[in-house]
Amino acid sequence: DCIDEALRLVRYSPDTQSLRFTLELPVDGEVHGIRNQLVQVFVNLLGNACQASPPNGEVGVSASRDAATITVSVHDHGAGLSDDVREKMFEPFFTTKPVGAGTGLGLSLVYSIVTRHGGTVRARAGARGRSGTVIDVALPVAPP
């Protein structure tokens, strides 16, 4: 539900009109959390993925589950990030955007919210030969 709401919000932007969104969310289970904060996590991640993807590009969201966690991955098909940038990207005020185009607080907010929910967040290079970046958010599965 949080991902669906975040997608609806991100799709309102004129900058996302040419992008395709793919969803692979066949996961059963829930996480406990503060809904508005989790929506904010996915709005930030989807917004960044949209900005990184080229016009007529694709942004993907997928999920997987193991016994303890549900992991949601947001994929962009942009130019990708260097290892150095991936190491710093969750630090407050770090940005790769031009002056005036970003505050460098979005991903540090994502990191803060996810860790307060008992989860982890990490960035990695695109998988299976894809360009771009993947951000994985792993949150604890709520007990039945």
Short mmCIF file of C-alpha atoms in Angstrom, two decimals:
data_model
loop_
_atom_site.label_atom_id
_atom_site.label_comp_id
_atom_site.label_asym_id
_atom_site.label_seq_id
_atom_site.Cartn_x
_atom_site.Cartn_y
_atom_site.Cartn_z
CA ASP A 1 0.00 0.00 0.00
CA CYS A 2 2.83 2.42 0.84
CA ILE A 3 4.50 1.75 -2.49
CA ASP A 4 1.24 2.22 -4.39
CA GLU A 5 0.63 5.54 -2.66
CA ALA A 6 4.20 6.70 -3.31
CA LEU A 7 3.84 5.80 -7.01
CA ARG A 8 0.62 7.77 -7.27
CA LEU A 9 2.34 10.82 -5.77
CA VAL A 10 5.44 10.54 -7.96
CA ARG A 11 3.40 10.08 -11.14
CA TYR A 12 1.80 13.52 -10.65
CA SER A 13 5.08 15.17 -11.59
CA PRO A 14 5.34 16.25 -15.25
CA ASP A 15 8.93 14.95 -15.22
CA THR A 16 7.73 11.36 -14.89
CA GLN A 17 5.22 11.31 -17.74
CA SER A 18 7.59 9.68 -20.24
CA LEU A 19 8.82 6.99 -17.82
CA ARG A 20 7.59 3.42 -17.57
CA PHE A 21 7.13 1.88 -14.14
CA THR A 22 7.45 -1.86 -13.64
CA LEU A 23 6.29 -3.55 -10.46
CA GLU A 24 7.14 -7.03 -9.26
CA LEU A 25 5.63 -7.24 -5.80
CA PRO A 26 4.44 -10.84 -5.30
CA VAL A 27 5.38 -10.86 -1.61
CA ASP A 28 3.03 -11.97 1.15
CA GLY A 29 3.45 -10.42 4.55
CA GLU A 30 3.49 -7.07 6.22
CA VAL A 31 5.86 -4.82 8.08
CA HIS A 32 4.91 -2.72 11.10
CA GLY A 33 5.66 0.93 10.71
CA ILE A 34 4.46 4.47 10.54
CA ARG A 35 2.66 4.61 7.22
CA ASN A 36 3.39 8.25 6.34
CA GLN A 37 7.08 7.77 7.04
CA LEU A 38 7.28 4.65 4.88
CA VAL A 39 5.45 6.43 2.07
CA GLN A 40 8.04 9.23 2.37
CA VAL A 41 10.84 6.65 2.02
CA PHE A 42 9.41 5.39 -1.26
CA VAL A 43 8.53 8.85 -2.59
CA ASN A 44 12.17 9.87 -2.09
CA LEU A 45 13.56 6.70 -3.66
CA LEU A 46 11.16 6.76 -6.61
CA GLY A 47 11.73 10.48 -7.17
CA ASN A 48 15.50 9.97 -7.27
CA ALA A 49 15.12 6.99 -9.60
CA CYS A 50 12.94 9.05 -11.93
CA GLN A 51 15.46 11.88 -11.99
CA ALA A 52 18.30 9.45 -12.72
CA SER A 53 16.50 7.63 -15.53
CA PRO A 54 16.66 8.94 -19.09
CA PRO A 55 13.52 10.18 -20.91
CA ASN A 56 11.38 7.22 -21.99
CA GLY A 57 13.32 5.15 -19.47
CA GLU A 58 12.12 2.70 -16.89
CA VAL A 59 11.93 2.67 -13.10
CA GLY A 60 11.39 -0.69 -11.46
CA VAL A 61 10.17 -1.71 -8.04
CA SER A 62 10.50 -5.30 -6.87
CA ALA A 63 10.17 -7.11 -3.57
CA SER A 64 11.42 -10.30 -2.02
CA ARG A 65 11.02 -11.95 1.34
CA ASP A 66 12.96 -14.25 3.59
CA ALA A 67 11.96 -15.49 7.04
CA ALA A 68 12.85 -12.24 8.80
CA THR A 69 12.63 -9.41 6.24
CA ILE A 70 10.79 -8.00 3.29
CA THR A 71 13.14 -6.24 0.89
CA VAL A 72 11.84 -3.65 -1.55
CA SER A 73 14.24 -2.69 -4.34
CA VAL A 74 13.93 0.47 -6.44
CA HIS A 75 15.83 0.30 -9.75
CA ASP A 76 16.71 3.14 -12.07
CA HIS A 77 18.33 2.89 -15.49
CA GLY A 78 20.49 5.98 -15.26
CA ALA A 79 24.23 6.29 -15.63
CA GLY A 80 24.90 4.62 -12.28
CA LEU A 81 26.99 5.80 -9.37
CA SER A 82 30.63 5.38 -8.47
CA ASP A 83 31.57 3.33 -5.42
CA ASP A 84 32.66 6.56 -3.73
CA VAL A 85 29.24 8.16 -4.22
CA ARG A 86 27.42 5.01 -3.05
CA GLU A 87 29.46 5.12 0.18
CA LYS A 88 28.45 8.74 0.93
CA MET A 89 24.95 9.01 -0.50
CA PHE A 90 23.10 8.47 2.80
CA GLU A 91 25.08 11.18 4.62
CA PRO A 92 23.22 14.43 5.39
CA PHE A 93 23.80 17.23 2.86
CA PHE A 94 25.62 14.98 0.36
CA THR A 95 24.26 15.45 -3.15
CA THR A 96 25.33 14.86 -6.72
CA LYS A 97 22.80 17.39 -7.99
CA PRO A 98 23.74 20.89 -9.13
CA VAL A 99 23.59 23.75 -6.66
CA GLY A 100 19.96 24.70 -6.04
CA ALA A 101 18.59 21.40 -7.37
CA GLY A 102 18.71 19.42 -4.14
CA THR A 103 19.49 19.68 -0.44
CA GLY A 104 21.19 16.35 0.09
CA LEU A 105 18.65 15.45 2.76
CA GLY A 106 16.34 13.01 0.94
CA LEU A 107 18.48 9.90 1.24
CA SER A 108 19.66 10.70 4.76
CA LEU A 109 15.96 10.95 5.69
CA VAL A 110 15.35 7.57 4.01
CA TYR A 111 18.23 6.07 6.00
CA SER A 112 16.95 7.55 9.28
CA ILE A 113 13.37 6.35 8.79
CA VAL A 114 14.37 2.86 7.70
CA THR A 115 16.79 2.35 10.61
CA ARG A 116 14.18 3.65 13.10
CA HIS A 117 11.89 0.94 11.74
CA GLY A 118 14.54 -1.71 12.46
CA GLY A 119 15.55 -2.05 8.82
CA THR A 120 18.52 -1.49 6.56
CA VAL A 121 19.05 0.41 3.34
CA ARG A 122 21.86 -0.01 0.84
CA ALA A 123 22.75 1.03 -2.68
CA ARG A 124 24.30 -1.20 -5.33
CA ALA A 125 25.02 -1.20 -9.03
CA GLY A 126 22.29 -2.34 -11.42
CA ALA A 127 21.90 -6.09 -11.58
CA ARG A 128 22.21 -8.53 -14.47
CA GLY A 129 24.12 -6.24 -16.77
CA ARG A 130 21.71 -3.33 -16.36
CA SER A 131 22.93 0.18 -15.98
CA GLY A 132 21.75 2.31 -13.12
CA THR A 133 21.46 1.95 -9.39
CA VAL A 134 19.38 -0.24 -7.11
CA ILE A 135 18.38 0.84 -3.62
CA ASP A 136 17.36 -2.04 -1.34
CA VAL A 137 15.19 -1.34 1.71
CA ALA A 138 14.92 -4.33 4.06
CA LEU A 139 12.33 -4.13 6.83
CA PRO A 140 11.47 -6.73 9.48
CA VAL A 141 8.45 -8.89 8.75
CA ALA A 142 5.58 -8.28 11.16
CA PRO A 143 4.62 -11.34 13.21
CA PRO A 144 1.38 -13.01 12.08
#
